[in-house]
Amino acid sequence: MSALLCRVSRLRLQPSVRLSSFIYSLKFDLTHVPSRKTLLVNRKCFSSYKIAIVGSGPAGCYSAKYLKSSLDKQQHRAQIDVIERLPTPFGLVRYGVAPDHPEVKNVQNDFAALFEGTDESMETVNVRFLGNVKVGWDVTVTELRSIYDVVLLAYGCESDRRLILPGSHLPQILSAREFVAWYNGHPDFVHVGEQVSKALQVTAADTVESVRNAHVVVIGHGNVALDCARILAKGGQNLHDTDIASHTFPVIGGGISRISVIGRRGPIQGAFTIKEIRELVRLQREGYGTSFRVSPQELKAGMNESSLQEMEGLAGRPKQRICDLLQKAAASASETSECEKRVDLRFFLKPLRFETKEDDPSRLSAVICEKTALRGEPGRQKAIGTGEYESLYADLVLVSIGYKGTALRGVEPFFDEEIGIVRNRNGKVDHSNDFECGLYVAGWLKRGPSGIIGTNIPDAKDTVASIMQDLQVTKPRVQRAGDIDSILAERKIQVVVWEDYKRLDDYEQTHKRSDNQPREKVVSIKLQLEAALKFY
Amino acid sequence: MHRSLQRGVLVASRRSRRALGGVRWHGGPKVPNDAPTITVTFLQPDKTRKEVQARVGESLLQTAHRNEIDLEGACEGVCACSTCHLIMPQDLYDILPDPSEDEEDMLDMAFGLTDTSRLGCQVIVTKDMEGTEFKMPAATRNFYVDGHKPKPH
């Protein structure tokens, strides 16, 4: 009983609502206390828009931010529910950004401010975090559209572009997305560690400091590929003071001895940005015992006529600077000594098949590539095979050729299966009268998996502009099929609200392996829920 | 805030400041409230102009946030993103100290980059900026068309 009283007293409710919800709560069996969210009642604002945003990553949070400010400016009352599958918010900011890029994660504070709120009764627009709610399972998109005025899909890309080649089924070939999720402690990818460990043939003799004598080939020329290479090169111990998941230490140890990053086209076509290249170039000078190599011949091949044109003007400035950096790195290679570990950035290599060991067909031995050359107009160059081949020894392959979106149930009619995005016009997906609820999209699910966190700013503004335009002619609906809190309570879903997440956040920041790390991530959903929903 | 109270010390942590309704922490110089000020103007994306007081010694990002100008600063002013991108007038751009390599790297990713672009968090207000107009880039790029095709490889 006292636990229940404590629970009720901690709720931020209007006094009249607090009493009625306390009485309401007594109807329940006290040994099975319902989700706290059943006791938190939406303010009874009959002229209030109800908006659901599916996904709490940068797309969802920037959308919530700009929707809130637009609605505030026009003095509309609204409730914005940001619904997240995991108990933790912020999507790839938490599970994608590399552990050695902590300042990039500062944006979390901006997003957190949305959910903190001040005095709810003063807010015309209230933003709530509803974590541990799986849209598509716990509640469907169709159901959301029957209870909200606006549903905005911002759940990003949870799958991969596939590289289907002979041998690509081998267990030593992994998706880079899964590898990144693993080293960032994503609860759904803890199993990846064992796969990596087996591929690298880590034994009991390998310590958390020793370098793994293995070859890793990363296929792809984006920042995800470079992040993988850099984390593999640095190894676990050098990242001890970051929020990298502890389970990486026995696997990647002191780093991997040989890492090759390969791609079909040249340096100017690479999707990576200069900061990530510079970090690889600087690894040796910064004491990570890793040399960086790039081939002068491959750089020269990358300077064909069309590529030179791609480097022209202000739009070509980023490419020009990358080329200058790589030329310098190639030129100074002879001055830098060889280290125990090495990263090779390779160009003009197109993987054809994966070869297995002669004595063990279940083990990868090499990636067979065809050398390519560029053909085509600037901006549209293709990599054409030259008939020359190269075999790259490999124990582990990470395929990093792009994330890909998937369709939740109810979204299939609007989904482009080939590209993996939801078809839209300025973020507007469907506004048919069947639902009385507009469907919108923002982020990678809208434009494809490219760009950085900041790219979601103009993206979200674009979608919000579409929503606001539609809301000018739409009043909050009178008929709703229910409300999200009741539906989730009926289904016994353990919703993680913002205060619950703060408890988990606090736990991660106070149970650290090192004073200098920002947090020690809890890597199981069960333990996250325990830390979040625990009552002191 | 919870943890800092447990320690019996009011730590000026990011979270406690927010809970107290304070301004979020930003990277950038700590400039006293009574620092001398100059008048500058921000030309906003909707083409309206807002004239504000900038404190000498603070960064332009801090100026913008103090005056509720809608300039994002995702990384909180530590030169790890490009969201505080501002366009300088040519004559000011020419006399400003050169951007660092890190700032140039971030500018490469800025939306609507120009020849006189700088990061707001890296430009420090000086007295001779009196009367300057800083332009905020407009978000005009149209990403999203039905049947979007990815770039060919």
XYZ file of C-alpha atoms in Angstrom:
689
model
C 0.000 0.000 0.000
C 2.721 2.433 0.905
C 4.439 1.680 -2.359
C 1.273 2.577 -4.189
C 0.894 5.794 -2.182
C 4.464 6.698 -2.989
C 3.762 6.015 -6.619
C 0.689 8.182 -6.734
C 2.352 11.037 -4.893
C 5.166 11.149 -7.401
C 2.820 11.731 -10.300
C 2.605 15.197 -11.682
C -1.127 15.622 -11.840
C -3.732 18.250 -11.245
C -5.083 17.757 -7.681
C -8.611 16.777 -8.772
C -7.273 14.252 -11.225
C -4.839 12.875 -8.655
C -7.668 11.944 -6.291
C -9.820 10.341 -8.937
C -6.931 8.374 -10.348
C -5.972 7.193 -6.860
C -9.481 5.876 -6.359
C -9.328 4.377 -9.837
C -6.097 2.630 -8.950
C -7.624 0.950 -5.905
C -9.728 -1.131 -8.253
C -6.610 -2.994 -9.271
C -5.082 -5.924 -7.498
C -2.255 -4.366 -5.486
C 0.030 -7.313 -6.045
C 0.068 -6.546 -9.703
C 0.375 -2.830 -9.970
C -0.554 -1.565 -13.386
C 1.692 0.576 -15.494
C 2.101 4.014 -13.999
C 0.830 5.432 -17.227
C -2.690 4.239 -16.419
C -2.651 6.619 -13.490
C -1.397 9.539 -15.508
C -4.325 11.046 -17.325
C -4.104 13.297 -20.316
C -5.303 16.743 -19.556
C -8.932 16.876 -20.548
C -8.482 19.293 -23.402
C -11.305 18.592 -25.763
C -9.972 21.005 -28.356
C -6.460 19.591 -28.203
C -4.725 18.005 -31.156
C -3.320 14.579 -30.490
C -0.179 13.744 -32.403
C 1.772 10.498 -32.423
C 5.390 10.328 -33.548
C 6.713 6.805 -34.063
C 10.413 6.810 -33.211
C 12.472 8.979 -30.853
C 15.673 9.374 -32.861
C 16.793 12.679 -34.409
C 13.956 12.633 -36.959
C 11.278 12.067 -34.313
C 12.750 14.518 -31.830
C 13.393 17.336 -34.291
C 9.868 16.809 -35.629
C 8.476 17.035 -32.095
C 10.548 20.153 -31.467
C 9.367 22.024 -34.559
C 5.784 20.823 -34.231
C 5.722 22.081 -30.659
C 7.104 25.475 -31.578
C 4.773 25.843 -34.590
C 1.725 24.853 -32.561
C 2.798 27.093 -29.673
C 3.190 30.062 -32.014
C -0.319 29.540 -33.336
C -1.632 28.901 -29.822
C -3.036 25.483 -30.593
C -3.316 23.072 -27.711
C -1.761 19.697 -28.436
C -0.460 16.507 -26.929
C 2.494 15.016 -28.781
C 3.305 11.399 -27.903
C 6.731 10.217 -29.043
C 6.395 6.438 -29.116
C 9.608 4.412 -28.992
C 10.149 0.665 -29.323
C 13.065 0.554 -26.909
C 13.083 1.669 -23.266
C 15.746 4.241 -24.235
C 15.180 7.262 -26.479
C 17.258 8.934 -29.189
C 17.726 6.123 -31.677
C 21.043 6.198 -33.517
C 22.371 8.997 -31.331
C 22.643 6.315 -28.661
C 23.170 3.239 -30.826
C 24.831 4.561 -33.984
C 27.212 7.402 -33.113
C 30.628 5.970 -32.338
C 31.745 5.869 -28.685
C 34.785 8.023 -29.474
C 32.502 10.817 -30.785
C 30.858 11.806 -27.486
C 30.381 15.475 -28.411
C 28.128 14.445 -31.299
C 25.803 12.990 -28.643
C 25.348 16.397 -26.963
C 22.230 16.808 -29.098
C 20.534 14.455 -26.600
C 20.309 17.363 -24.172
C 18.368 19.389 -26.701
C 15.987 16.472 -27.212
C 15.685 15.776 -23.492
C 14.475 19.347 -22.959
C 11.365 18.471 -24.989
C 10.310 15.818 -22.512
C 11.398 17.548 -19.321
C 8.669 20.169 -19.536
C 8.035 22.557 -16.700
C 4.553 23.063 -15.325
C 2.160 21.022 -17.439
C -0.796 23.250 -16.765
C 1.077 26.166 -18.333
C 1.996 24.283 -21.476
C -0.239 24.540 -24.503
C 1.751 21.785 -26.175
C 2.827 18.851 -24.048
C 5.367 16.326 -25.346
C 5.492 12.852 -23.791
C 7.941 9.989 -24.168
C 6.319 6.549 -24.291
C 9.148 3.999 -24.352
C 9.056 0.216 -24.580
C 6.012 0.418 -26.837
C 6.387 -1.530 -30.075
C 4.280 -0.010 -32.804
C 3.256 -2.843 -35.095
C 2.957 -5.272 -32.169
C 1.707 -3.623 -28.981
C -0.364 -1.191 -31.020
C -0.699 -0.960 -34.773
C -0.330 2.012 -37.090
C -3.987 1.544 -38.043
C -5.002 1.786 -34.385
C -2.861 4.893 -33.937
C -4.630 6.461 -36.878
C -7.969 5.800 -35.212
C -7.061 7.646 -32.024
C -4.747 10.471 -33.107
C -5.153 13.480 -35.429
C -1.668 13.069 -36.862
C 0.645 10.074 -37.049
C 4.226 10.802 -38.048
C 6.479 7.856 -38.901
C 10.084 8.480 -37.910
C 11.343 5.012 -37.102
C 14.321 5.083 -39.414
C 15.956 2.093 -41.055
C 16.201 -1.204 -39.233
C 17.500 -3.352 -42.042
C 20.326 -3.468 -44.583
C 20.910 -3.234 -48.264
C 21.991 -6.753 -49.013
C 25.122 -7.870 -50.832
C 24.062 -11.155 -52.397
C 27.145 -12.945 -53.674
C 28.359 -16.538 -53.631
C 29.370 -17.227 -50.067
C 27.534 -14.276 -48.498
C 25.669 -16.680 -46.177
C 28.898 -17.515 -44.291
C 28.757 -16.758 -40.553
C 31.914 -14.657 -40.804
C 30.097 -12.095 -42.947
C 28.130 -9.574 -40.925
C 26.197 -6.405 -41.505
C 28.105 -3.331 -40.334
C 24.856 -2.003 -38.897
C 24.667 -4.995 -36.562
C 28.342 -4.686 -35.664
C 27.879 -0.995 -34.764
C 24.765 -1.812 -32.736
C 26.788 -4.478 -30.897
C 29.688 -2.264 -29.892
C 27.188 0.409 -28.868
C 25.429 -2.010 -26.529
C 22.101 -2.342 -28.360
C 20.096 -5.005 -26.475
C 18.987 -6.747 -29.694
C 22.554 -7.353 -30.912
C 24.413 -8.785 -27.962
C 24.687 -12.104 -29.856
C 26.910 -10.487 -32.506
C 29.860 -10.664 -30.114
C 30.031 -14.425 -30.319
C 29.910 -14.347 -34.109
C 32.765 -11.820 -34.236
C 34.747 -13.741 -31.656
C 34.488 -16.960 -33.655
C 35.383 -15.220 -36.895
C 38.473 -13.659 -35.325
C 39.255 -16.997 -33.646
C 39.655 -15.392 -30.255
C 40.948 -17.933 -27.739
C 41.495 -18.045 -24.006
C 45.075 -17.007 -24.635
C 43.908 -13.666 -26.030
C 43.762 -11.002 -23.368
C 41.808 -7.750 -23.386
C 45.037 -5.964 -24.302
C 46.441 -8.183 -27.020
C 46.111 -7.344 -30.686
C 44.045 -9.871 -32.652
C 46.049 -11.175 -35.584
C 43.254 -11.202 -38.076
C 42.141 -9.630 -41.333
C 38.907 -7.716 -41.431
C 37.489 -6.433 -44.702
C 34.884 -3.682 -44.484
C 32.893 -3.313 -47.709
C 31.587 0.227 -48.233
C 32.798 3.813 -48.420
C 30.564 5.628 -45.958
C 31.118 6.922 -42.444
C 29.714 3.721 -40.960
C 32.477 1.756 -42.711
C 35.137 4.165 -41.424
C 33.695 4.066 -37.915
C 33.913 0.245 -37.951
C 37.523 0.400 -39.148
C 38.476 2.947 -36.517
C 36.857 1.107 -33.617
C 38.436 -2.185 -34.750
C 41.816 -0.461 -35.012
C 41.646 1.229 -31.621
C 40.398 -1.873 -29.850
C 38.458 -2.038 -26.603
C 41.029 -0.902 -24.044
C 41.781 2.353 -25.828
C 38.082 3.061 -25.637
C 37.813 2.168 -21.980
C 36.822 5.703 -21.021
C 34.010 5.876 -23.560
C 30.523 4.416 -23.455
C 31.527 1.457 -25.653
C 29.849 -1.700 -24.393
C 32.065 -3.708 -22.038
C 31.298 -6.921 -23.900
C 33.538 -5.691 -26.724
C 36.729 -5.926 -24.653
C 37.266 -9.699 -24.712
C 36.397 -9.774 -28.407
C 38.315 -6.961 -30.084
C 40.948 -6.714 -27.363
C 43.788 -4.394 -28.273
C 42.537 -4.031 -31.819
C 42.762 -5.925 -35.091
C 46.040 -6.189 -36.981
C 44.799 -5.737 -40.562
C 41.713 -3.833 -41.640
C 40.856 -3.057 -45.248
C 38.039 -0.737 -46.216
C 37.054 -1.322 -49.836
C 34.636 0.228 -52.304
C 33.829 0.081 -56.002
C 34.505 3.658 -56.950
C 37.115 6.309 -56.182
C 37.895 8.753 -53.351
C 35.765 11.491 -54.841
C 32.670 9.291 -54.988
C 33.048 8.043 -51.424
C 30.154 8.877 -49.112
C 32.465 9.387 -46.133
C 33.258 12.838 -44.721
C 36.669 14.302 -44.063
C 36.531 14.207 -40.282
C 36.367 10.401 -40.276
C 39.215 10.101 -42.800
C 41.332 12.481 -40.769
C 40.795 10.345 -37.674
C 42.179 7.304 -39.506
C 45.153 9.286 -40.809
C 45.891 10.517 -37.268
C 45.656 7.107 -35.533
C 49.404 6.554 -35.532
C 50.336 10.047 -34.400
C 47.765 9.798 -31.604
C 49.307 6.660 -30.199
C 46.900 3.933 -31.326
C 49.681 1.881 -32.908
C 47.945 1.841 -36.273
C 49.353 3.015 -39.594
C 47.107 4.245 -42.373
C 47.732 3.372 -45.987
C 46.209 4.560 -49.230
C 47.513 3.633 -52.666
C 48.968 6.460 -54.809
C 47.975 4.512 -57.944
C 44.377 4.217 -56.775
C 44.296 7.925 -55.910
C 45.629 8.754 -59.363
C 42.999 6.533 -61.008
C 40.419 8.468 -59.036
C 41.391 11.728 -60.745
C 39.733 11.012 -64.077
C 38.111 13.846 -66.011
C 34.587 13.362 -64.662
C 35.859 13.149 -61.103
C 37.860 16.357 -61.495
C 34.661 18.049 -62.597
C 32.860 16.652 -59.556
C 35.449 18.467 -57.430
C 34.802 21.852 -58.969
C 33.196 24.808 -57.287
C 31.825 25.220 -53.822
C 29.837 21.982 -54.048
C 33.063 20.150 -54.779
C 34.957 21.724 -51.883
C 34.442 18.802 -49.462
C 35.695 16.383 -52.144
C 38.702 18.559 -52.921
C 39.725 18.655 -49.273
C 39.379 14.879 -48.940
C 41.595 14.377 -51.974
C 44.222 16.756 -50.620
C 44.232 14.909 -47.307
C 44.565 11.500 -48.956
C 47.356 12.736 -51.277
C 49.273 13.996 -48.250
C 48.732 10.691 -46.456
C 49.977 8.745 -49.480
C 53.024 10.979 -49.819
C 54.029 10.748 -46.176
C 53.568 6.961 -45.984
C 57.263 6.362 -46.493
C 58.063 8.626 -43.531
C 55.773 6.800 -41.137
C 56.899 3.477 -39.743
C 54.884 0.321 -39.959
C 52.859 -0.422 -36.870
C 51.489 -3.623 -35.433
C 48.073 -2.641 -36.815
C 47.211 -1.188 -40.187
C 44.172 0.276 -41.926
C 44.140 0.257 -45.738
C 41.644 2.490 -47.527
C 41.187 0.844 -50.933
C 39.368 1.988 -54.047
C 38.157 0.450 -57.301
C 37.517 -2.999 -55.835
C 34.214 -4.702 -56.481
C 33.573 -7.882 -54.443
C 32.543 -10.844 -56.621
C 32.455 -13.761 -54.207
C 33.587 -15.019 -50.835
C 35.986 -17.934 -50.836
C 36.150 -20.547 -48.142
C 39.116 -22.391 -46.689
C 40.082 -25.548 -48.556
C 40.121 -27.615 -45.393
C 36.997 -26.021 -43.889
C 34.153 -24.900 -46.170
C 32.378 -23.291 -43.233
C 35.128 -20.727 -42.815
C 35.738 -17.641 -44.887
C 39.221 -17.287 -46.293
C 39.142 -14.432 -48.788
C 37.090 -11.836 -50.640
C 37.648 -12.103 -54.396
C 37.352 -8.674 -56.013
C 37.435 -7.360 -59.532
C 39.323 -4.158 -60.137
C 37.154 -1.435 -61.590
C 37.445 1.801 -63.530
C 35.094 4.768 -63.655
C 32.939 5.493 -66.676
C 30.261 8.108 -67.152
C 29.281 11.724 -66.749
C 30.148 13.720 -63.621
C 27.721 12.845 -60.856
C 26.666 9.641 -62.578
C 29.853 7.615 -62.900
C 29.633 3.858 -62.711
C 32.326 1.343 -61.732
C 33.062 -0.971 -64.671
C 34.983 -4.236 -64.282
C 38.443 -4.323 -65.890
C 38.985 -8.091 -65.957
C 41.767 -7.882 -63.373
C 41.254 -9.517 -60.012
C 42.538 -9.240 -56.469
C 42.082 -11.618 -53.581
C 41.867 -10.052 -50.121
C 42.541 -12.344 -47.222
C 39.661 -12.089 -44.713
C 38.634 -13.642 -41.403
C 35.690 -11.305 -40.914
C 33.740 -9.167 -43.381
C 31.524 -6.240 -42.437
C 29.113 -5.231 -45.181
C 28.468 -1.507 -44.982
C 26.601 -0.614 -48.174
C 23.642 1.131 -46.607
C 20.861 0.788 -44.089
C 17.377 0.063 -45.376
C 13.899 0.865 -44.117
C 11.173 -1.696 -43.474
C 7.397 -1.408 -43.481
C 5.425 -1.736 -40.275
C 2.056 -3.390 -40.645
C -0.347 -0.768 -41.951
C 2.434 1.079 -43.774
C 2.840 -1.436 -46.634
C 0.507 0.363 -49.056
C 2.763 3.417 -48.924
C 6.107 1.654 -48.829
C 8.620 1.432 -51.664
C 10.134 -1.992 -51.082
C 13.030 -1.503 -53.484
C 14.453 1.656 -51.940
C 13.083 1.085 -48.454
C 11.310 4.410 -47.943
C 7.732 5.532 -47.422
C 6.479 7.347 -50.507
C 5.674 10.917 -49.672
C 5.450 14.481 -50.908
C 7.179 16.870 -48.529
C 6.666 14.337 -45.762
C 2.957 13.872 -46.407
C 2.035 10.237 -46.957
C -1.706 9.822 -46.821
C -4.531 12.099 -45.945
C -7.479 10.101 -47.201
C -10.747 10.491 -45.379
C -10.803 6.843 -44.269
C -8.957 7.636 -41.099
C -9.505 11.328 -40.369
C -5.861 11.221 -39.438
C -3.040 12.352 -41.630
C -0.026 10.081 -42.030
C 3.390 11.670 -42.397
C 7.019 10.635 -42.468
C 10.361 12.183 -41.487
C 14.013 11.171 -41.405
C 15.691 8.222 -43.082
C 12.353 6.522 -43.645
C 11.426 9.549 -45.774
C 14.569 10.350 -47.709
C 16.666 7.204 -47.450
C 19.555 6.434 -45.113
C 21.915 9.317 -45.809
C 22.993 12.438 -44.048
C 24.025 13.280 -40.505
C 22.053 14.221 -37.415
C 21.753 17.836 -38.593
C 20.288 16.761 -41.932
C 17.109 15.970 -40.014
C 16.641 19.671 -39.262
C 15.496 20.780 -42.716
C 13.874 17.369 -43.193
C 11.724 17.706 -40.065
C 10.898 21.338 -40.870
C 9.661 20.232 -44.279
C 7.362 17.553 -42.827
C 6.157 19.841 -40.028
C 5.278 22.499 -42.608
C 3.091 19.917 -44.368
C 1.426 18.952 -41.095
C 0.787 22.561 -40.078
C -0.695 23.306 -43.489
C -3.141 20.426 -43.050
C -3.981 21.368 -39.472
C -5.088 24.820 -40.675
C -8.129 23.118 -42.171
C -8.552 20.297 -39.648
C -9.948 20.618 -36.148
C -9.050 18.075 -33.455
C -11.309 15.113 -34.062
C -14.296 14.541 -31.863
C -14.601 10.783 -32.380
C -11.631 8.774 -31.211
C -11.549 5.012 -30.910
C -9.862 5.301 -27.535
C -6.722 6.708 -26.024
C -3.243 5.310 -26.028
C -2.903 5.042 -22.242
C -5.984 2.836 -21.853
C -5.062 0.655 -24.807
C -1.548 0.041 -23.498
C -2.798 -0.583 -19.971
C -5.352 -3.127 -21.198
C -2.575 -4.922 -23.040
C -0.376 -4.806 -19.948
C 2.431 -3.015 -21.732
C 5.121 -1.698 -19.365
C 5.426 1.815 -20.678
C 8.650 3.657 -19.870
C 7.793 7.318 -19.406
C 10.357 10.103 -19.249
C 10.796 9.909 -15.491
C 11.414 6.185 -15.783
C 14.056 6.711 -18.450
C 15.756 9.313 -16.238
C 16.076 6.657 -13.574
C 17.801 4.346 -16.061
C 19.901 7.257 -17.335
C 20.982 8.004 -13.785
C 21.747 4.335 -13.147
C 23.987 4.190 -16.221
C 25.814 7.315 -15.123
C 26.421 6.060 -11.607
C 27.354 2.414 -12.255
C 30.387 2.995 -14.427
C 33.531 0.946 -15.023
C 35.590 4.120 -15.155
C 35.011 7.570 -13.688
C 35.829 9.150 -17.015
C 33.283 7.390 -19.136
C 29.969 9.179 -19.694
C 27.927 6.058 -18.851
C 28.060 2.277 -18.711
C 25.200 1.136 -20.909
C 22.803 -1.501 -19.648
C 22.644 -3.987 -22.509
C 19.576 -6.052 -21.746
C 15.968 -4.908 -22.057
C 15.054 -6.781 -18.869
C 17.719 -4.984 -16.831
C 16.888 -1.644 -18.460
C 13.253 -2.040 -17.423
C 14.280 -3.010 -13.910
C 16.433 0.080 -13.550
C 13.802 2.310 -15.156
C 10.696 1.097 -13.370
C 12.268 0.445 -9.981
C 10.818 2.401 -7.107
C 13.034 3.596 -4.297
C 19.590 16.782 -10.079
C 18.578 13.761 -8.067
C 22.157 12.549 -7.744
C 23.634 15.932 -6.989
C 21.196 16.438 -4.121
C 22.106 13.049 -2.717
C 25.691 14.188 -2.548
C 24.525 17.170 -0.541
C 26.148 19.480 -3.042
C 24.292 21.489 -5.633
C 26.390 20.584 -8.611
C 25.828 22.893 -11.548
C 25.316 19.930 -13.829
C 23.600 20.223 -17.139
C 20.539 18.463 -15.873
C 20.114 20.448 -12.677
C 20.290 23.723 -14.565
C 17.534 22.612 -16.850
C 15.385 21.401 -13.973
C 15.786 24.828 -12.423
C 14.487 26.320 -15.675
C 17.874 27.739 -16.576
C 19.457 28.226 -19.976
C 21.122 25.124 -21.346
C 24.881 24.967 -21.125
C 26.765 25.788 -24.276
C 30.324 25.362 -25.309
C 31.857 28.787 -25.653
C 33.486 31.467 -23.541
C 32.008 32.288 -20.149
C 31.247 35.967 -20.566
C 30.056 38.028 -17.586
C 26.562 39.521 -17.699
C 27.959 43.051 -17.585
C 30.279 42.632 -20.569
C 30.117 45.473 -23.094
C 27.577 44.869 -25.858
C 27.227 45.795 -29.512
C 24.214 45.776 -31.792
C 24.076 43.167 -34.539
C 21.329 41.848 -36.774
C 20.326 38.302 -37.713
C 18.669 37.880 -41.094
C 16.415 34.913 -40.375
C 15.410 32.159 -42.827
C 11.948 33.719 -43.218
C 13.678 36.904 -44.415
C 12.805 38.902 -41.277
C 15.545 40.783 -39.458
C 16.069 40.734 -35.716
C 18.330 43.294 -34.099
C 19.953 42.062 -30.895
C 22.617 42.911 -28.346
C 25.732 40.773 -28.584
C 28.198 40.591 -25.683
C 31.796 41.174 -26.629
C 33.701 37.931 -26.070
C 30.853 35.492 -26.504
C 30.330 33.318 -29.575
C 27.676 34.177 -32.153
C 25.865 30.953 -31.212
C 25.627 32.171 -27.623
C 24.357 35.538 -28.885
C 21.681 33.818 -30.958
C 20.500 31.578 -28.133
C 20.439 34.363 -25.565
C 18.204 36.337 -27.910
C 15.962 33.412 -28.861
C 17.116 33.352 -32.462
C 16.264 29.972 -33.974
C 19.838 28.866 -34.619
C 20.417 25.220 -33.838
C 23.500 24.155 -31.944
C 23.161 20.397 -31.883
C 26.617 19.690 -30.434
C 26.268 22.584 -27.968
C 28.992 24.695 -29.505
C 32.002 22.366 -29.524
C 32.644 22.297 -33.288
C 31.263 18.789 -33.760
C 28.399 19.559 -36.151
C 27.395 22.191 -38.690
C 24.007 23.259 -37.411
C 25.091 26.736 -36.203
C 26.258 27.674 -39.697
C 26.040 31.434 -40.397
C 26.889 33.486 -43.458
C 29.210 36.446 -42.840
C 29.388 39.625 -44.869
C 32.437 39.451 -47.155
C 34.372 42.250 -45.476
C 34.001 40.687 -42.024
C 34.808 37.210 -43.364
C 38.078 38.535 -44.780
C 39.328 39.946 -41.483
C 38.180 37.169 -39.130
C 40.889 34.798 -37.859
C 41.080 31.772 -40.159
C 38.872 28.824 -39.275
C 40.629 25.824 -37.746
C 40.952 22.603 -39.696
C 38.202 21.111 -37.499
C 35.859 23.993 -38.312
C 36.599 23.609 -42.031
C 35.804 19.891 -41.747
C 32.445 20.680 -40.144
C 31.679 23.405 -42.675
C 32.100 20.821 -45.450
C 28.877 19.250 -44.166
C 26.932 22.484 -43.772
C 23.643 22.897 -45.534
C 23.809 25.737 -48.062
C 27.542 26.367 -47.707
C 28.794 29.684 -49.141
C 32.167 31.319 -49.656
C 31.710 33.350 -46.490
C 30.268 30.660 -44.240
C 31.461 30.173 -40.664
C 30.242 28.213 -37.658
C 28.478 30.478 -35.177
C 30.083 28.694 -32.240
C 33.574 29.487 -33.523
C 33.184 33.195 -34.273
C 33.764 35.423 -31.238
C 32.036 38.777 -31.020
C 34.378 41.769 -31.101
C 33.640 45.504 -30.816
C 34.276 46.126 -34.505
C 31.343 43.878 -35.453
C 28.989 46.688 -34.444
C 26.127 46.892 -36.931
C 26.960 43.639 -38.755
C 24.202 41.575 -40.309
C 24.584 37.776 -40.086
C 22.568 35.707 -42.502
C 21.046 32.407 -41.473
C 20.962 29.875 -44.303
C 17.486 29.061 -45.588
C 16.390 25.411 -45.624
C 15.173 25.310 -49.181
C 16.478 22.066 -50.563
C 13.697 19.817 -51.777
C 14.681 16.302 -50.859
C 11.509 14.487 -51.218
C 9.803 13.561 -54.417
C 7.618 10.552 -55.093
C 9.612 7.802 -56.653
C 12.934 9.065 -55.335
C 15.763 7.203 -57.002
C 19.083 6.727 -55.210
C 22.242 7.837 -56.998
C 23.561 5.141 -59.326
C 26.768 3.365 -58.399
